[in-house]
Coordinates of N, CA and C in Angstrom, one line a residue:
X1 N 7.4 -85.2 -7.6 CA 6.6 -85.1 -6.4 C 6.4 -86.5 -5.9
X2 N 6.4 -86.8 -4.8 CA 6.4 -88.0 -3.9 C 5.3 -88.4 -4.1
X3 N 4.7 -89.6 -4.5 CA 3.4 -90.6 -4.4 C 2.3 -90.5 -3.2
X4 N 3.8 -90.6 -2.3 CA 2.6 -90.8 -0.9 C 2.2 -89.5 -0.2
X5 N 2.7 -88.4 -0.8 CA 2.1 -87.4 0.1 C 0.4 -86.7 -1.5
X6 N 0.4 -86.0 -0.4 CA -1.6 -86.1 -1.1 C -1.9 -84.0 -1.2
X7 N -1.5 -83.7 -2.1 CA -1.5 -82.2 -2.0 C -3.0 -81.3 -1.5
X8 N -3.1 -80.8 -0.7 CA -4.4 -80.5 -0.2 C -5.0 -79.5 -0.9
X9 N -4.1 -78.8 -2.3 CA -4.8 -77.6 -3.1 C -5.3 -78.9 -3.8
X10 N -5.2 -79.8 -4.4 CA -5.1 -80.7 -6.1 C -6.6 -81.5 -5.2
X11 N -6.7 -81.4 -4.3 CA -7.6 -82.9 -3.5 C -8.7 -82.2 -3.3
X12 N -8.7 -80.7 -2.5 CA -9.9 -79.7 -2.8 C -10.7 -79.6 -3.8
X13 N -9.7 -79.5 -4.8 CA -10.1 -79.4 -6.0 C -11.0 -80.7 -6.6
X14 N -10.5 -81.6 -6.4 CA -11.1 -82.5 -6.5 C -12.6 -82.8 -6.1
X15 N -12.7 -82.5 -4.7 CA -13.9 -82.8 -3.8 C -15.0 -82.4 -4.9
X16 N -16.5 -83.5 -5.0 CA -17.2 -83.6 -5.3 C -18.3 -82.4 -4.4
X17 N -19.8 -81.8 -5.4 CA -20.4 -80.9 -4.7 C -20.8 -81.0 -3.3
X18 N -21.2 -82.3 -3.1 CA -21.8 -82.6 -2.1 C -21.1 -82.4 -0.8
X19 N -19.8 -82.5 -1.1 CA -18.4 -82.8 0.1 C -18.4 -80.9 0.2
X20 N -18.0 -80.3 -0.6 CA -18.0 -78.9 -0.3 C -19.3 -78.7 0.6
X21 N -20.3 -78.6 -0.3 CA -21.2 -77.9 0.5 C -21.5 -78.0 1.8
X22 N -21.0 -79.9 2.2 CA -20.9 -80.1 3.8 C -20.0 -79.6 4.3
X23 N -18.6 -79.1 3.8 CA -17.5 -78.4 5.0 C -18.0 -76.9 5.0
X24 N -18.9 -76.7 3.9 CA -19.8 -75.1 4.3 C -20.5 -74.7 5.1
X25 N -21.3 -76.2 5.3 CA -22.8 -76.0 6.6 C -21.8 -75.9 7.4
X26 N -20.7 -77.1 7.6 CA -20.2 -77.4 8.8 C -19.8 -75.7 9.5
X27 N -19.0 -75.2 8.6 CA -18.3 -73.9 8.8 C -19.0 -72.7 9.7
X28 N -20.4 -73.1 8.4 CA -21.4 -71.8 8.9 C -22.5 -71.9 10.3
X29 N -22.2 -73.3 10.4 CA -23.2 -74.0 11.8 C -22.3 -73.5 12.8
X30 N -20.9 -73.6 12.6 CA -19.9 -73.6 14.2 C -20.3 -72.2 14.0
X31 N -19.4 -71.4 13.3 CA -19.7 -70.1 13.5 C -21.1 -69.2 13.8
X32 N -22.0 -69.6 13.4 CA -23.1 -69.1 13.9 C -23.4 -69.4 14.9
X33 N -23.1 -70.5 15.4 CA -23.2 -71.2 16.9 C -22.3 -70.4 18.1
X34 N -21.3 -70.3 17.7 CA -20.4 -69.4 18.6 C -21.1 -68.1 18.8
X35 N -20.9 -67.7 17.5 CA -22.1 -66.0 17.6 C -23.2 -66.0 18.7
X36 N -24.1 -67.0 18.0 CA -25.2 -66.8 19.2 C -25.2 -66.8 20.8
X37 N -24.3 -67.9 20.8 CA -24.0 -68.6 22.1 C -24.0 -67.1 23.2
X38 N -22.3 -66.4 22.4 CA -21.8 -65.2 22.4 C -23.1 -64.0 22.8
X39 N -23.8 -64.1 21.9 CA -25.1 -63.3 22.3 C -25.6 -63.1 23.5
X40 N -26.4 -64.7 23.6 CA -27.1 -64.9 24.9 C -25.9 -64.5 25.9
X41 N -24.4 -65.1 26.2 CA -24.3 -64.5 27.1 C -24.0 -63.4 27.5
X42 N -23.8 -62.6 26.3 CA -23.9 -60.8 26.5 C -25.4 -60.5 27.5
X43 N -26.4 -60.8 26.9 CA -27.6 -60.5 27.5 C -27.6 -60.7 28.9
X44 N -27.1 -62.3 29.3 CA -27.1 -62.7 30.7 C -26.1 -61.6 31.4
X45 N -24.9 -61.3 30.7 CA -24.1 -60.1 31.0 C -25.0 -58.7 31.9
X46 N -25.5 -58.3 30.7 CA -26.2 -56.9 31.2 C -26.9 -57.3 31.8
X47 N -28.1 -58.6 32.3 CA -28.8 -58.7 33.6 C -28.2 -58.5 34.9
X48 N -27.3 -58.7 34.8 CA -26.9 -59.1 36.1 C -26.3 -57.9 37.1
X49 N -25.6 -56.8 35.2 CA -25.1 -55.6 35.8 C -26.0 -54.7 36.1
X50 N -27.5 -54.9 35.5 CA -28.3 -53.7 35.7 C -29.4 -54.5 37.2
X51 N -28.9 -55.5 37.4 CA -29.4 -56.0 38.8 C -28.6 -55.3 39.9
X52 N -27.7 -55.7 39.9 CA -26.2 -54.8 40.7 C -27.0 -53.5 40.5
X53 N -27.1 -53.1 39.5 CA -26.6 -51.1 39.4 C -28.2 -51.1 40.1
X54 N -29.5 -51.8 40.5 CA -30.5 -51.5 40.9 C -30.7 -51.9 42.2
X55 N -29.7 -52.5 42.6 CA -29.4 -53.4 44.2 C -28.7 -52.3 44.7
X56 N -27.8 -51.1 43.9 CA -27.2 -50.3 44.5 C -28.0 -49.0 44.7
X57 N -28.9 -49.0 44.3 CA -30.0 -47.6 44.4 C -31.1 -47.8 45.8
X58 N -30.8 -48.9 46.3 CA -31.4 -49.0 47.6 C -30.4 -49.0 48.9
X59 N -29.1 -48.4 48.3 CA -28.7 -48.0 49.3 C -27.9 -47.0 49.7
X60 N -29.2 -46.8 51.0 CA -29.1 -45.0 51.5 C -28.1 -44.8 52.2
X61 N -27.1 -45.7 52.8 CA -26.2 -45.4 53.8 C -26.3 -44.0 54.0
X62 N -25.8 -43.7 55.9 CA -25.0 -42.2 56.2 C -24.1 -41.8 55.5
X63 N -24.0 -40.6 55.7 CA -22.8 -40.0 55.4 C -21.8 -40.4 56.4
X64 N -21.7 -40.7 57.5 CA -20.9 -41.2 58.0 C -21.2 -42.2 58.9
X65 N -20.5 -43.7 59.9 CA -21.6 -44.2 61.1 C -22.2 -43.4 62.2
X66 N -21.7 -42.2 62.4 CA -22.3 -41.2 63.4 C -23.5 -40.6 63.0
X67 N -23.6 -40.6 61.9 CA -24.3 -39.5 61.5 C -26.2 -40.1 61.0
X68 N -27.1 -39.6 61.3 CA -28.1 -40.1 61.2 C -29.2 -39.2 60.2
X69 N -28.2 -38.6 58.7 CA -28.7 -38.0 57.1 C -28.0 -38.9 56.4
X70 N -29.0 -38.8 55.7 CA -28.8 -39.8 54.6 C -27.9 -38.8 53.3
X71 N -27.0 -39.9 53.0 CA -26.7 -38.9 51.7 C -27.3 -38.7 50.6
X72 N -27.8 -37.3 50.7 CA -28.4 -36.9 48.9 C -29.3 -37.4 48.6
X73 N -30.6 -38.3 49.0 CA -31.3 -39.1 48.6 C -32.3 -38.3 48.0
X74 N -33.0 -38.7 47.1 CA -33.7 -37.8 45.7 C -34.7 -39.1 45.5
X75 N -35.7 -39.0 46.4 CA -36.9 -40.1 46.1 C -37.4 -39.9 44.8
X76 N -37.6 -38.8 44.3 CA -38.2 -38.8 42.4 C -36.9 -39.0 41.6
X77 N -36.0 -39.3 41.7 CA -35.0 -39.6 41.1 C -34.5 -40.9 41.6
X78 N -34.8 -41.8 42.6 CA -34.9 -43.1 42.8 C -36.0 -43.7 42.3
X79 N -37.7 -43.0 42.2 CA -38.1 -44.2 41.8 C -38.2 -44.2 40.2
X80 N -38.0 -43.0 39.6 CA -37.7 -43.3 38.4 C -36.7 -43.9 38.0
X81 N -35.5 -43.8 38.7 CA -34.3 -44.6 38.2 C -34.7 -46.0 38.3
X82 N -35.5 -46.3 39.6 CA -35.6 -47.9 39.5 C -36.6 -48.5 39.1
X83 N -37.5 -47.9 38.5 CA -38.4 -48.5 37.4 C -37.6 -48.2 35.6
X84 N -37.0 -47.6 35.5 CA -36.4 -47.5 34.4 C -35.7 -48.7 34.2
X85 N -34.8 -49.2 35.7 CA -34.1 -50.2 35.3 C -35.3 -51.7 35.5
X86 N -36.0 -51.6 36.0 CA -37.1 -52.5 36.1 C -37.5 -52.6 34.5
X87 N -38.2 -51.9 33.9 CA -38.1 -51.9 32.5 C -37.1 -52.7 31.4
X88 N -35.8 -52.2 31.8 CA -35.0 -52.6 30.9 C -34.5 -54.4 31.6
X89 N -34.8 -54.7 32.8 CA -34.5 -55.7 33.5 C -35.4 -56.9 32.6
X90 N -36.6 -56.2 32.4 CA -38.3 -57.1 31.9 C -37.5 -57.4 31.1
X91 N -37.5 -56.4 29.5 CA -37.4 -56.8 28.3 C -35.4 -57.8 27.9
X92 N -34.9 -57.5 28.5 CA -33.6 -57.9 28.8 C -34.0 -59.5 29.0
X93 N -35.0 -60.1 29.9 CA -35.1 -61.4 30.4 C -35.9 -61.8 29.0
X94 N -36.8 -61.2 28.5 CA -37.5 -61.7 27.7 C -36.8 -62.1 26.7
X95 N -35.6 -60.8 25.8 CA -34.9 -61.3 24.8 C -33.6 -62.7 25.3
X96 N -33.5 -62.7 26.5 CA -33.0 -63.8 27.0 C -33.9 -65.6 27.0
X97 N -34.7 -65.2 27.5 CA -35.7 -66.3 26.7 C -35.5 -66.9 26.3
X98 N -36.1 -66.2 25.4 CA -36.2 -65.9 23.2 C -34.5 -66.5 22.7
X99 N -34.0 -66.1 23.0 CA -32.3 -66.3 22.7 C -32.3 -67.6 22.5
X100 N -32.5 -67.9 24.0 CA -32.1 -69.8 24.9 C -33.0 -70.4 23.8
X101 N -34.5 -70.1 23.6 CA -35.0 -71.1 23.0 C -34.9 -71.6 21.6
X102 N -34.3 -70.0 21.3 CA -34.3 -69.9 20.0 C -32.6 -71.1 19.6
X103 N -31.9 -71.0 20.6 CA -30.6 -71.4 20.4 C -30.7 -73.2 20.5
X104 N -31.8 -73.7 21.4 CA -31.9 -74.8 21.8 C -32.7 -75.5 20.2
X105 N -33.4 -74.6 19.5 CA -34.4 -74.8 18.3 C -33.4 -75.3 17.2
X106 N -32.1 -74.0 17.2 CA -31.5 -74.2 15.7 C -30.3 -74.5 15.9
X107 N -29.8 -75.1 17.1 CA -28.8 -75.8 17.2 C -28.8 -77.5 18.2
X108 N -30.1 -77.3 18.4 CA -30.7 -78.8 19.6 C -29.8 -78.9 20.5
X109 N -29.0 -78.5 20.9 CA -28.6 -78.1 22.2 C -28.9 -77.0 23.5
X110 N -28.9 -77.1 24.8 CA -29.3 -76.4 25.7 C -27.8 -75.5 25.9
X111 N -28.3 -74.2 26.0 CA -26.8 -73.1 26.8 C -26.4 -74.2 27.9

């Protein structure tokens, strides 16, 4: 075997506790970092679509430009729908928050 090349099974093996355990944190910090990150923007994800899908329940348009009926509109079935998404909008921001802060805490960085 050649001198100058340096076998990366024989050198691992080598590495002292301390050196492992740091390419462990290292490993387990990116990846958990990604995860989270990943998270929060899932959450920001569904804000935005259940903003959209509640932006689209205020609108009555005609059934045609001529025509002066509204299509199908069902006031107890609008305002439940849009407090239901009002609800899920609340707690959606809140675990959004919680996420950011929590992400800014255990990795000192801001999203």
């Amino acid at each position: 075997m050649n001198a100058d090349l340096k076998p990366r099974f024989i050198e691992s093996l080598k590495r002292n506790n301390e050196q492992i355990r740091e390419d462990r944190a290292v490993a387990i910090g990116e990846d958990s970092q990604l995860i989270y990150r990943r998270r929060v923007e899932d959450i920001a994800l569904k804000i935005k679509k259940i903003e959209r899908e509640q932006e689209g329940l205020i609108d009555v348009s005609p059934l045609d430009k001529n025509s002066l009926t509204f299509a199908d509109f069902q006031p107890e079935q609008f305002v439940e729908k849009d407090l239901e998404l009002s609800l899920i909008l609340r707690n959606l921001n809140i675990q959004l928050e919680i996420a950011e802060k929590r992400f800014e805490y255990l990795f000192g960085k801001k999203l």
